[in-house]
PDB file of C-alpha atoms and ligand atoms in Angstrom:
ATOM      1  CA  UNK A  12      90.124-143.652  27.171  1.00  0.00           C
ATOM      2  CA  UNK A  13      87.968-145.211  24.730  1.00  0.00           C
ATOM      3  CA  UNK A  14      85.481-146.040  27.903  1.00  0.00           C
ATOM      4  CA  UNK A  15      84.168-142.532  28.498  1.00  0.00           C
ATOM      5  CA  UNK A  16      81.923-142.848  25.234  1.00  0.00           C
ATOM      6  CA  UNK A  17      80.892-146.202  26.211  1.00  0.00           C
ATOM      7  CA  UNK A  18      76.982-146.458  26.758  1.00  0.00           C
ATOM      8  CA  UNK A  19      76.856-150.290  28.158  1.00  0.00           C
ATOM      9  CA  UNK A  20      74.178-150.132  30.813  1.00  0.00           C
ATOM     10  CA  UNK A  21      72.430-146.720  29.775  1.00  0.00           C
ATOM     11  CA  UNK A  22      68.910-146.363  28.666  1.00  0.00           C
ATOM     12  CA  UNK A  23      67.723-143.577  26.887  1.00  0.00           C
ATOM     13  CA  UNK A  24      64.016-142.694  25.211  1.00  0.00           C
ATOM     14  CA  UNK A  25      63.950-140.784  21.871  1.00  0.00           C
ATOM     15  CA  UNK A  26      61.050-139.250  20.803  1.00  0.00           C
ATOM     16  CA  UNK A  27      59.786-139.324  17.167  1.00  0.00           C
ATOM     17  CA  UNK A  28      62.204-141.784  16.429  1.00  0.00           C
ATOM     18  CA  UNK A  29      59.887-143.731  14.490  1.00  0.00           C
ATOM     19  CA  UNK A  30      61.644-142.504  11.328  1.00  0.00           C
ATOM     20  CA  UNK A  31      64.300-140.042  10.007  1.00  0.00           C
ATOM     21  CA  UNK A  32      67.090-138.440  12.726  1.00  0.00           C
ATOM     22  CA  UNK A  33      65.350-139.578  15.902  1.00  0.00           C
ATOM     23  CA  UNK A  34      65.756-143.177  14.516  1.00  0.00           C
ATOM     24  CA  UNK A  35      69.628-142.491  13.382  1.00  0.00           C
ATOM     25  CA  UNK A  36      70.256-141.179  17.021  1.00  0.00           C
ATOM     26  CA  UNK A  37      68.361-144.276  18.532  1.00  0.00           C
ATOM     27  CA  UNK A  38      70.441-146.609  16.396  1.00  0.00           C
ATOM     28  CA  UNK A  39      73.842-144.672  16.740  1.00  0.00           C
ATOM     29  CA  UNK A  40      73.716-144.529  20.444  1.00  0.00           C
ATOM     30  CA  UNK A  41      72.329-148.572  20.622  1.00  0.00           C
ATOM     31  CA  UNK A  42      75.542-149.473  18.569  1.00  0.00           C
ATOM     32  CA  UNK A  43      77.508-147.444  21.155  1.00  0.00           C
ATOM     33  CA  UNK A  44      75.844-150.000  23.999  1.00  0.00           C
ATOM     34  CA  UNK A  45      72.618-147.924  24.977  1.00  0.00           C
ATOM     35  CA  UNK A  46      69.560-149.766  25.408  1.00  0.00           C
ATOM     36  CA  UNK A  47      67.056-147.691  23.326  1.00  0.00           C
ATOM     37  CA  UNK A  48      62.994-147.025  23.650  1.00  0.00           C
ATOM     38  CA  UNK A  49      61.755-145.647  20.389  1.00  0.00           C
ATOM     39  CA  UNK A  50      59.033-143.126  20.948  1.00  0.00           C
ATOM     40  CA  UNK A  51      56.789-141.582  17.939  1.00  0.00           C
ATOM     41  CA  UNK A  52      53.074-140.981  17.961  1.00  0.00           C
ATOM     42  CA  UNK A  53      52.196-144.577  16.653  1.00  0.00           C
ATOM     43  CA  UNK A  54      52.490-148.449  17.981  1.00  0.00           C
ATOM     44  CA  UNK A  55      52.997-149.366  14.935  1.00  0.00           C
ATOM     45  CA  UNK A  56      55.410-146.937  13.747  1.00  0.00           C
ATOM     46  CA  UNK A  57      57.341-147.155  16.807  1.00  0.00           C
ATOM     47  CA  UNK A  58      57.399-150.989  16.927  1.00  0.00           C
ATOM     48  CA  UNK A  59      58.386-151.270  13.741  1.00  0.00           C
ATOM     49  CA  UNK A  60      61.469-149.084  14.217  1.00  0.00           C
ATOM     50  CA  UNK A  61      62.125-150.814  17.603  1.00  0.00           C
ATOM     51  CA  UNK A  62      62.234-154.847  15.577  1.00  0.00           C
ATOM     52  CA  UNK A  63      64.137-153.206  12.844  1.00  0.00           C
ATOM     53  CA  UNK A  64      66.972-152.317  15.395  1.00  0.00           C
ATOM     54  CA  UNK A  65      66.100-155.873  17.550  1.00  0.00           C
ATOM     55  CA  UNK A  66      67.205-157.437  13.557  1.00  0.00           C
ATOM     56  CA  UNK A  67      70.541-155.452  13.438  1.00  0.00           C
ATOM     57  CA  UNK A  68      71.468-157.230  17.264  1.00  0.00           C
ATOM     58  CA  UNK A  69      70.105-153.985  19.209  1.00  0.00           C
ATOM     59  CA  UNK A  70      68.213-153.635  22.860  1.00  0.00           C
ATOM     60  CA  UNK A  71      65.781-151.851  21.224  1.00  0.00           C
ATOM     61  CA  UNK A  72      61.626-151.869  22.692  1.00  0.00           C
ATOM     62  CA  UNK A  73      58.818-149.217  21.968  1.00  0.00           C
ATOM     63  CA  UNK A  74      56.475-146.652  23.745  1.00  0.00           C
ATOM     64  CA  UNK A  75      53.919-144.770  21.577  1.00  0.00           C
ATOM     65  CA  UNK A  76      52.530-141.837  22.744  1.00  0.00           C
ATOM     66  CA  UNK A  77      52.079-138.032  22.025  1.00  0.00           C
ATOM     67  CA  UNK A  78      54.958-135.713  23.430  1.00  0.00           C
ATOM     68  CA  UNK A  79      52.239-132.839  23.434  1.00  0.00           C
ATOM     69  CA  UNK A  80      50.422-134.571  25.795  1.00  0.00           C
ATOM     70  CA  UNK A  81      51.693-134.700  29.679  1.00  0.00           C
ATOM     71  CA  UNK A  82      49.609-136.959  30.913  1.00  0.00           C
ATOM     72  CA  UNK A  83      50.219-139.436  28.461  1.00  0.00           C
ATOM     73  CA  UNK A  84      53.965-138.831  28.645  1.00  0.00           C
ATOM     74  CA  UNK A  85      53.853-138.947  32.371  1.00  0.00           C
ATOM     75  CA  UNK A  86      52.313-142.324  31.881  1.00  0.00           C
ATOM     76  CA  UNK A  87      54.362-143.622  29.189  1.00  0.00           C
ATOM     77  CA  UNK A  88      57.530-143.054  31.410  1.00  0.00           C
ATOM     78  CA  UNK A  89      56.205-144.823  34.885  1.00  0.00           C
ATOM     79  CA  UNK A  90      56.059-147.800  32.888  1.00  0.00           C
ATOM     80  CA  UNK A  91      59.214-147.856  31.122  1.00  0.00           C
ATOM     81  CA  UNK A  92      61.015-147.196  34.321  1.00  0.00           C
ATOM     82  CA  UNK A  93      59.125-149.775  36.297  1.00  0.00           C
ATOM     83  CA  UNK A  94      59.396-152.390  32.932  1.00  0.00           C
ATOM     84  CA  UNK A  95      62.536-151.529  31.452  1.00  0.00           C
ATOM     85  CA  UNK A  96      64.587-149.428  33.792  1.00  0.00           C
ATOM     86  CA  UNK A  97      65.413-146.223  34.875  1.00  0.00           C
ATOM     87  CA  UNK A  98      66.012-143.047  32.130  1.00  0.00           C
ATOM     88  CA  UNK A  99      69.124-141.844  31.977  1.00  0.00           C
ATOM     89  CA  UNK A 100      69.367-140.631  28.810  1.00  0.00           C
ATOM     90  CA  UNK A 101      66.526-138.486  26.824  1.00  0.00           C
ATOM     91  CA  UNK A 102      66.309-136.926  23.252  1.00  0.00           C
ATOM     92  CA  UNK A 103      63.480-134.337  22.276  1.00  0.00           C
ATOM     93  CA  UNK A 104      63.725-134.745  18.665  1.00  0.00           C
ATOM     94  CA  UNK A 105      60.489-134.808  18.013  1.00  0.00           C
ATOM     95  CA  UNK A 106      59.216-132.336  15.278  1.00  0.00           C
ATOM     96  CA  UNK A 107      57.258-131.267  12.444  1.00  0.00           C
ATOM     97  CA  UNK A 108      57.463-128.322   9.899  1.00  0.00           C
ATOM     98  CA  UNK A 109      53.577-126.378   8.998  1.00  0.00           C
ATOM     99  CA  UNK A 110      55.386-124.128   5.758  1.00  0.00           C
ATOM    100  CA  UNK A 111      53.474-120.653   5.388  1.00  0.00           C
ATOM    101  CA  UNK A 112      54.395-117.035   5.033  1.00  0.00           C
ATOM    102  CA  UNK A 113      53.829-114.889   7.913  1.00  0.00           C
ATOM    103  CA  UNK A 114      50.861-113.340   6.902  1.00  0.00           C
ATOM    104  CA  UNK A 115      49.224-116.261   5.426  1.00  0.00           C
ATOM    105  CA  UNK A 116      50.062-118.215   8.154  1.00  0.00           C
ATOM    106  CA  UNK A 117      47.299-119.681  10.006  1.00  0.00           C
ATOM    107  CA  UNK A 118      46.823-119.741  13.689  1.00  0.00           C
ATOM    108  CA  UNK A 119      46.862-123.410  13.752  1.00  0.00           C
ATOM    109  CA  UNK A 120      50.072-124.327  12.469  1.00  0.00           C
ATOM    110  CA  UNK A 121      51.823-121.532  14.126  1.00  0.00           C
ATOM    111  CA  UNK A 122      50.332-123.772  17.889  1.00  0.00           C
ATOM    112  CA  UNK A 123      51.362-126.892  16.149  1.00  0.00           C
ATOM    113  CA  UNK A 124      54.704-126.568  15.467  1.00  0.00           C
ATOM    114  CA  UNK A 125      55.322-124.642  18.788  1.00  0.00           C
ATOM    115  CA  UNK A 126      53.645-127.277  20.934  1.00  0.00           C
ATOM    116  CA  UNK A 127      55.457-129.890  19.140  1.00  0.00           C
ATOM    117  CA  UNK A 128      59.093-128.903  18.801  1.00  0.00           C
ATOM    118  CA  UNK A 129      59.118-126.671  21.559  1.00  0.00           C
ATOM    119  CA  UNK A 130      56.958-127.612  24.215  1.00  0.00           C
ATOM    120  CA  UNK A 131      56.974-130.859  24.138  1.00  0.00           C
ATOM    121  CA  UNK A 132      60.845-130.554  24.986  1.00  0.00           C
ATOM    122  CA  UNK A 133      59.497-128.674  28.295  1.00  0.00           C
ATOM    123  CA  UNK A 134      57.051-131.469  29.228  1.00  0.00           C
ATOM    124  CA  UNK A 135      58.858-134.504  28.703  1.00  0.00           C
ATOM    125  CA  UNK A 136      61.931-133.024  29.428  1.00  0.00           C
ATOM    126  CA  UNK A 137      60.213-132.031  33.023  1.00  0.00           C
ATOM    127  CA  UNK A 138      58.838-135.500  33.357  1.00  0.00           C
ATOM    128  CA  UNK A 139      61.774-137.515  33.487  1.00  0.00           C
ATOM    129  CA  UNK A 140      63.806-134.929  35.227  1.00  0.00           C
ATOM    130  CA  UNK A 141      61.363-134.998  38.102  1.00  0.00           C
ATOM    131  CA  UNK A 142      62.955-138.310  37.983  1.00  0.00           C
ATOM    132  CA  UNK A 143      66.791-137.907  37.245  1.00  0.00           C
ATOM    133  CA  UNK A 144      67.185-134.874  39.810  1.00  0.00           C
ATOM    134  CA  UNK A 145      66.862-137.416  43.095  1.00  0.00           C
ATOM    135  CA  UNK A 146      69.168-139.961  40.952  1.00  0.00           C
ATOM    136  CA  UNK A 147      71.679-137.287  40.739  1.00  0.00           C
ATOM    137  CA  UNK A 148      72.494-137.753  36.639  1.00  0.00           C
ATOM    138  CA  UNK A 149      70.739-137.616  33.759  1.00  0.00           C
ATOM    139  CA  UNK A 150      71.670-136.361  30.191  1.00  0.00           C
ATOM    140  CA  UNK A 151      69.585-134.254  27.605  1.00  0.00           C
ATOM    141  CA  UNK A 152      69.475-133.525  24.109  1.00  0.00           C
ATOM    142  CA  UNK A 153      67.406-131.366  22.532  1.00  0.00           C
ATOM    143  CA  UNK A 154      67.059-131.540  18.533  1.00  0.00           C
ATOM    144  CA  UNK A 155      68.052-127.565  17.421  1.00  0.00           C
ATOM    145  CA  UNK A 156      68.248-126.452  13.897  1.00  0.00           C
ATOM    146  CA  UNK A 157      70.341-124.474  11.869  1.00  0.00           C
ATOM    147  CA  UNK A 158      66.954-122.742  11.970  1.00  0.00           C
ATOM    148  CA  UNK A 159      67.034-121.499  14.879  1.00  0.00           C
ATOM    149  CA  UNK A 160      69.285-118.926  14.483  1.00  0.00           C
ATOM    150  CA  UNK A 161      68.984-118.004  11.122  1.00  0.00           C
ATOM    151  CA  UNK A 162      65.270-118.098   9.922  1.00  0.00           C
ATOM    152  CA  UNK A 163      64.134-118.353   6.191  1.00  0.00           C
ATOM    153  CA  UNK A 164      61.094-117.756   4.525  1.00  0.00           C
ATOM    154  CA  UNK A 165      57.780-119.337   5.155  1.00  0.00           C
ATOM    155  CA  UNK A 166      59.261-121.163   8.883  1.00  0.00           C
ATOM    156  CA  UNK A 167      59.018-118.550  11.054  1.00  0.00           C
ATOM    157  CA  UNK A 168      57.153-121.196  13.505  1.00  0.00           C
ATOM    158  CA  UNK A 169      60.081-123.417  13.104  1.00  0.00           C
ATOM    159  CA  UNK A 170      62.112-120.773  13.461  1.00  0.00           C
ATOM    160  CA  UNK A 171      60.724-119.238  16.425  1.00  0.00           C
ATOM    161  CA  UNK A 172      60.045-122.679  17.763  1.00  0.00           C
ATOM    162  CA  UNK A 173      63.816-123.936  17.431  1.00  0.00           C
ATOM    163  CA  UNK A 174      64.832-120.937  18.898  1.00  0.00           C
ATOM    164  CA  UNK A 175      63.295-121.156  21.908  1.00  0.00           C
ATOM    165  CA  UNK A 176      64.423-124.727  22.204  1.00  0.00           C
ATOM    166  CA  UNK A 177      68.123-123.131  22.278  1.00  0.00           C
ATOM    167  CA  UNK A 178      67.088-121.095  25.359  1.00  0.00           C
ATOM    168  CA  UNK A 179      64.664-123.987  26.619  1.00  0.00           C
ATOM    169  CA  UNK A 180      68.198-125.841  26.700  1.00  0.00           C
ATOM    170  CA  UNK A 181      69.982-123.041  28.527  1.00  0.00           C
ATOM    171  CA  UNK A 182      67.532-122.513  31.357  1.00  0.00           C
ATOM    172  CA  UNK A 183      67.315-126.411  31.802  1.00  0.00           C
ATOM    173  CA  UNK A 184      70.893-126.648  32.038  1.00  0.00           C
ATOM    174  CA  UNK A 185      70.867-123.479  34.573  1.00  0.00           C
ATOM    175  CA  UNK A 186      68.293-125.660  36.819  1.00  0.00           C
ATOM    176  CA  UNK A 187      69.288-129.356  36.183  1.00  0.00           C
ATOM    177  CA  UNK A 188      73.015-128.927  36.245  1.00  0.00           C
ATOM    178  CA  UNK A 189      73.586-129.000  39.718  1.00  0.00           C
ATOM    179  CA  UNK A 190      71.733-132.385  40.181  1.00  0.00           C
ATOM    180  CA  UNK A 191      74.448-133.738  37.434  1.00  0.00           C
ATOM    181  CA  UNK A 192      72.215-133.453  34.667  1.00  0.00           C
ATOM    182  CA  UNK A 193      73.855-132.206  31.274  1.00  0.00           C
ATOM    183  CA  UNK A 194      71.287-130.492  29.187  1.00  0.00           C
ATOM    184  CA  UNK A 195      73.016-129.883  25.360  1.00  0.00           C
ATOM    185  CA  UNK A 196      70.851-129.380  22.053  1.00  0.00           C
ATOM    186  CA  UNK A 197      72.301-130.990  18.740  1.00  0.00           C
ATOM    187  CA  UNK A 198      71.686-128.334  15.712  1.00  0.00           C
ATOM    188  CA  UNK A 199      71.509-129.944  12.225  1.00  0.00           C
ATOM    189  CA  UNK A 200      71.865-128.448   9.289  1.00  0.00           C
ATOM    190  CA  UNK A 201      69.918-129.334   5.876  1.00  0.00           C
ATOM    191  CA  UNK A 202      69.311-133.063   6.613  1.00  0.00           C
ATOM    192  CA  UNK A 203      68.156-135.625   4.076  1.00  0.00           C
ATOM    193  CA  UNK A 204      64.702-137.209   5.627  1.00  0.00           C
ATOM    194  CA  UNK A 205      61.005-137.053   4.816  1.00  0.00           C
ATOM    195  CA  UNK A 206      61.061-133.792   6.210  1.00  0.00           C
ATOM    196  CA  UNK A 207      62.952-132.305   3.692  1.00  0.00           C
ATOM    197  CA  UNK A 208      61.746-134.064   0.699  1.00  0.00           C
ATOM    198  CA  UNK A 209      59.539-130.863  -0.462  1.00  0.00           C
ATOM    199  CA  UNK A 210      63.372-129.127  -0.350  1.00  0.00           C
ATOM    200  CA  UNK A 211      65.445-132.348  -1.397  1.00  0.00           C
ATOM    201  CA  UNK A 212      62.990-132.666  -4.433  1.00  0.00           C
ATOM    202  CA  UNK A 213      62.783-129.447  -5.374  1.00  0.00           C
ATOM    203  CA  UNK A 214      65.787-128.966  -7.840  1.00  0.00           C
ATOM    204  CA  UNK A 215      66.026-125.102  -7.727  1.00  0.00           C
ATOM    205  CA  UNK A 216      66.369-125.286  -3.808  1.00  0.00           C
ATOM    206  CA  UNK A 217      68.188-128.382  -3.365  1.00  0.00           C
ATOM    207  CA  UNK A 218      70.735-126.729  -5.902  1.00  0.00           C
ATOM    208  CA  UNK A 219      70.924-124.167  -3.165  1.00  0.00           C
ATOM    209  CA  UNK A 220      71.411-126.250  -0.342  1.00  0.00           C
ATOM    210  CA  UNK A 221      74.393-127.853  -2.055  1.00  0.00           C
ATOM    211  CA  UNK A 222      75.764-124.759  -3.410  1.00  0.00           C
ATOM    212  CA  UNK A 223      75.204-123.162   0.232  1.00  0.00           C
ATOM    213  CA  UNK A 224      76.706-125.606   2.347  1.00  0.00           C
ATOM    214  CA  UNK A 225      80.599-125.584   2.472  1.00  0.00           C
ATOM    215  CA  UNK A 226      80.407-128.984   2.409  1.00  0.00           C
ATOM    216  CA  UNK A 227      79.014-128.916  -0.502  1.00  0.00           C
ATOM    217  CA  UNK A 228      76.477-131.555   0.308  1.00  0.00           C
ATOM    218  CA  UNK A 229      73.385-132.852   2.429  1.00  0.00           C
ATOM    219  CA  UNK A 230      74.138-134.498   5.472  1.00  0.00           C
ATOM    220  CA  UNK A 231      72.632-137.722   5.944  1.00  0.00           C
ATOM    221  CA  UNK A 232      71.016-139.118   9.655  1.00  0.00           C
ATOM    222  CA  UNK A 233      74.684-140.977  10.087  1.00  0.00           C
ATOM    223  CA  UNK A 234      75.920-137.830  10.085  1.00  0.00           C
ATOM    224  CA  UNK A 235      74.594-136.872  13.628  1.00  0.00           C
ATOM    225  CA  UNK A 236      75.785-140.505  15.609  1.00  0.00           C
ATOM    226  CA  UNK A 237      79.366-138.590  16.621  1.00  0.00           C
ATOM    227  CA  UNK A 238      77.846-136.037  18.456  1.00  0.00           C
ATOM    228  CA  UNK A 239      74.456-137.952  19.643  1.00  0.00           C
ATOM    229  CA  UNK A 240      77.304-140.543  21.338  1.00  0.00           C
ATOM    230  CA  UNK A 241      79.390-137.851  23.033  1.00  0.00           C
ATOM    231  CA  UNK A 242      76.330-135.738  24.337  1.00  0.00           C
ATOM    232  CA  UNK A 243      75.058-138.764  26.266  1.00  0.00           C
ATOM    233  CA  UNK A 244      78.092-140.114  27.388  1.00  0.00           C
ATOM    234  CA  UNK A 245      80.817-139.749  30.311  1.00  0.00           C
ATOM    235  CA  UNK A 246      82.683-137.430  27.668  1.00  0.00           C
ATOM    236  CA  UNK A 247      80.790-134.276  28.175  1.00  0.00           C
ATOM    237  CA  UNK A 248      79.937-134.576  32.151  1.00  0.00           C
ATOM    238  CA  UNK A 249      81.144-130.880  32.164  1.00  0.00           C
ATOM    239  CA  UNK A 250      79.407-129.660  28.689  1.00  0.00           C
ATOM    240  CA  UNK A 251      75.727-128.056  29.293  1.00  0.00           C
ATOM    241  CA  UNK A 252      73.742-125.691  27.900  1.00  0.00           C
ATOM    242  CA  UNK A 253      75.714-125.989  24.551  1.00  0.00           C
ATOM    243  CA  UNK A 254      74.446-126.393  21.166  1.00  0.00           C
ATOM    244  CA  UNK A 255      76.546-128.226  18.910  1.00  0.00           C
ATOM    245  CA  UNK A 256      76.072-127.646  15.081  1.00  0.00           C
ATOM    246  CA  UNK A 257      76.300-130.703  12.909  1.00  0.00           C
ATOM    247  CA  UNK A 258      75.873-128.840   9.699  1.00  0.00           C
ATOM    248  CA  UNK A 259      79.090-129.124   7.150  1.00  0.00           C
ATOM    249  CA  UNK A 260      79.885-125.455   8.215  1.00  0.00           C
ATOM    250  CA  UNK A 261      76.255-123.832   6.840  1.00  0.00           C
ATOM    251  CA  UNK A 262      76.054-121.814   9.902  1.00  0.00           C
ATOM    252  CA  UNK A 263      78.733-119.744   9.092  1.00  0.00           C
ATOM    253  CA  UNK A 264      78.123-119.608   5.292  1.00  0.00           C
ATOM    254  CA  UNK A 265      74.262-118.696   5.690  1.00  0.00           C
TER     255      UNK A 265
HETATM  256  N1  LIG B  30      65.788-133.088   8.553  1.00  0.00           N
HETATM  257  C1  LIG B  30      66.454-131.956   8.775  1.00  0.00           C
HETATM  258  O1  LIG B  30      67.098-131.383   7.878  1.00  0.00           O
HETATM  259  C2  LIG B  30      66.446-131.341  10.155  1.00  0.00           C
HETATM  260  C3  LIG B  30      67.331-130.287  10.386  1.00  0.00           C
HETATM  261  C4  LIG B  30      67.369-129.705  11.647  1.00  0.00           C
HETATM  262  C5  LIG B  30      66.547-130.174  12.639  1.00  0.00           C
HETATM  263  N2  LIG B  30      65.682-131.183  12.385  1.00  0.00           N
HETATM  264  C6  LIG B  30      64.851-131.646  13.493  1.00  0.00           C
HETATM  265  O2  LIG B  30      65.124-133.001  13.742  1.00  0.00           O
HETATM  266  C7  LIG B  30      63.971-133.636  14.275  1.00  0.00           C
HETATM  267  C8  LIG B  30      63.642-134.859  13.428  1.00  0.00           C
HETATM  268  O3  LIG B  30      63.443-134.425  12.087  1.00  0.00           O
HETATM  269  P1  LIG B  30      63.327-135.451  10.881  1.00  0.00           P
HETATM  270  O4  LIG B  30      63.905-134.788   9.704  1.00  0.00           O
HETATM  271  O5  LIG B  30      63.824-136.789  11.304  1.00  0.00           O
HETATM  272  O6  LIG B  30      61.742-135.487  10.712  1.00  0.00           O
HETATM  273  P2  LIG B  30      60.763-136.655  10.269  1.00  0.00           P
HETATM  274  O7  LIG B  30      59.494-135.999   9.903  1.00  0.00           O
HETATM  275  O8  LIG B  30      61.422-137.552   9.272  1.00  0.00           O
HETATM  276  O9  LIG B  30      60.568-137.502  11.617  1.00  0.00           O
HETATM  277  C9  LIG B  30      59.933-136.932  12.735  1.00  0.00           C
HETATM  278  C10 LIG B  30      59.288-138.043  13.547  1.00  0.00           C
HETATM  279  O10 LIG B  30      58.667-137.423  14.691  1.00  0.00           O
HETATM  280  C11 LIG B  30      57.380-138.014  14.860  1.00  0.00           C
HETATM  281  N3  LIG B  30      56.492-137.089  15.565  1.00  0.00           N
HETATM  282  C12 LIG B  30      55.945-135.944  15.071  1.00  0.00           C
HETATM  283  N4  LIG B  30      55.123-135.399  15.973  1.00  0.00           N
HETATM  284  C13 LIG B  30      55.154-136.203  17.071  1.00  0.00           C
HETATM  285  C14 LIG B  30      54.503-136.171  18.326  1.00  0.00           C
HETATM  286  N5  LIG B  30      53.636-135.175  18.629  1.00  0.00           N
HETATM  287  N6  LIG B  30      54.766-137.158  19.226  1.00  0.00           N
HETATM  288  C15 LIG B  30      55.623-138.155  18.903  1.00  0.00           C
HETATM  289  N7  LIG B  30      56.266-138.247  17.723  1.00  0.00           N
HETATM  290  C16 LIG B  30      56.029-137.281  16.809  1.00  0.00           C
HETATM  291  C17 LIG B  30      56.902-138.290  13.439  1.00  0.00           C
HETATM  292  O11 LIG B  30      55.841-139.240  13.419  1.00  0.00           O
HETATM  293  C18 LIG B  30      58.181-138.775  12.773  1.00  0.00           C
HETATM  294  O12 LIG B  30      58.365-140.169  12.882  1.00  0.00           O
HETATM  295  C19 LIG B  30      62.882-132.579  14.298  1.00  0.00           C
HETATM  296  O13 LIG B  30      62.834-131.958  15.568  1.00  0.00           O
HETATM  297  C20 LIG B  30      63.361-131.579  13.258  1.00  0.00           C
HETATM  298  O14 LIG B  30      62.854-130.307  13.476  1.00  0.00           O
HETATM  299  C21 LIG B  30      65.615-131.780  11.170  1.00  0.00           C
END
């Protein structure tokens, strides 16, 4: 029973895993047998991530590039699968936050933060399953948000962005699922990482976050490893299109 989580003999590429919840799902599904390539827009970063998992006994190896940019995604994954091995496994995690009101939002961060957590889901999501559809399997996950259902002030890019990435996940599943490709997107809630210090440090919101959550707490990266595991194994052959909230309950207390 145990065996239909098991990951021996998978690879999977995580984007922005460099850091924060792309590099807790890289490490949660390596411990669960997954050989892991840590993407984020860096060598360094990424190689730094990849030898810290290496330490810890890991199949862990790197591949830097941009996930807004096709070409060098395209790239990047003809030479994992010739080098490393086939994908079978992908996570658009990927993401950044540009914080503005509406109005004094400007144009630029608005594209930013929709190329980056929302189309870059489309193109390396496309890429690799150009390549998983004549394999006949593949599995996706798509990093969601709590945000992307209920928006707050001063993310409606996120928002909007995460949002789409719900419905990105539905239409790939409607396409891909036929080949044997599960599509599913993971939604966290209020996660500690650099990209919620300017929340986490901020004690009038992080009181709220507490106070808000019926959990009563943040969750931490760790939190996420249950549901990155059974999203990419043999467990959920027949989930897709779903979006499973890892959030201590916020989405119903929001
Ligand atoms: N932290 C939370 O509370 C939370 C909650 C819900 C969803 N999320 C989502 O989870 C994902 C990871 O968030 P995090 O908190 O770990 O953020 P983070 O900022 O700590 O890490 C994001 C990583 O992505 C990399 N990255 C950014 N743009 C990139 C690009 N164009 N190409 C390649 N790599 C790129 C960054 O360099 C960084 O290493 C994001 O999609 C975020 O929206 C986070």
């Amino acid at each position: 029973m145990s065996g239909m989580f098991d990951l021996s003999g998978k690879t999977a590429l995580v984007t922005g895993a460099g850091r924060g919840l792309g590099f807790a799902f890289a490490r949660g599904i390596a411990m669960g047998g997954a050989r892991v390539i840590i993407n984020d827009l860096t060598a360094e970063v990424a190689d730094t991530a990849a030898e810290t998992l290496r330490k810890e006994g890991l199949d862990a190896s790197a591949a830097a590039f941009n996930v807004i940019d096709a070409a060098a995604a395209e790239d990047a994954v003809a030479r994992i699968e010739k080098d490393v091995s086939p994908l079978d496994i992908l996570f658009n995690n990927a993401g950044i936050h540009r914080r503005a009101s509406l109005v004094d939002m400007p144009e630029e961060s608005w594209r930013a933060v929709i190329d980056t957590n929302l189309t870059s889901a489309f193109i390396v999501g496309r890429t690799i399953a150009r390549r998983m559809i004549p394999r006949g399997a593949g599995k996706i996950i798509n990093t969601c948000s709590i945000n992307c259902e209920r928006p707050r002030p001063e993310i409606a890019n996120y928002s909007a962005a995460k949002g789409g990435l719900v419905l990105l996940t539905r239409a790939m599943c409607v396409e891909w699922a036929k080949y044997n490709i599960q599509v599913n997107g993971i939604a966290p809630g209020y996660m500690l990482t650099e990209m919620t210090l300017p929340l986490s440090q901020d004690p009038e919101r992080n009181a709220w976050i507490e106070s808000i959550t019926p959990a009563k707490r943040w969750g931490k990266p760790e939190d996420l490893i249950g549901a990155a595991i059974f999203l990419s194994s043999g467990a959920s052959n027949f989930v897709n299109g779903h979006v499973l909230f890892v959030d201590g309950g916020m989405r119903y207390a929001l």
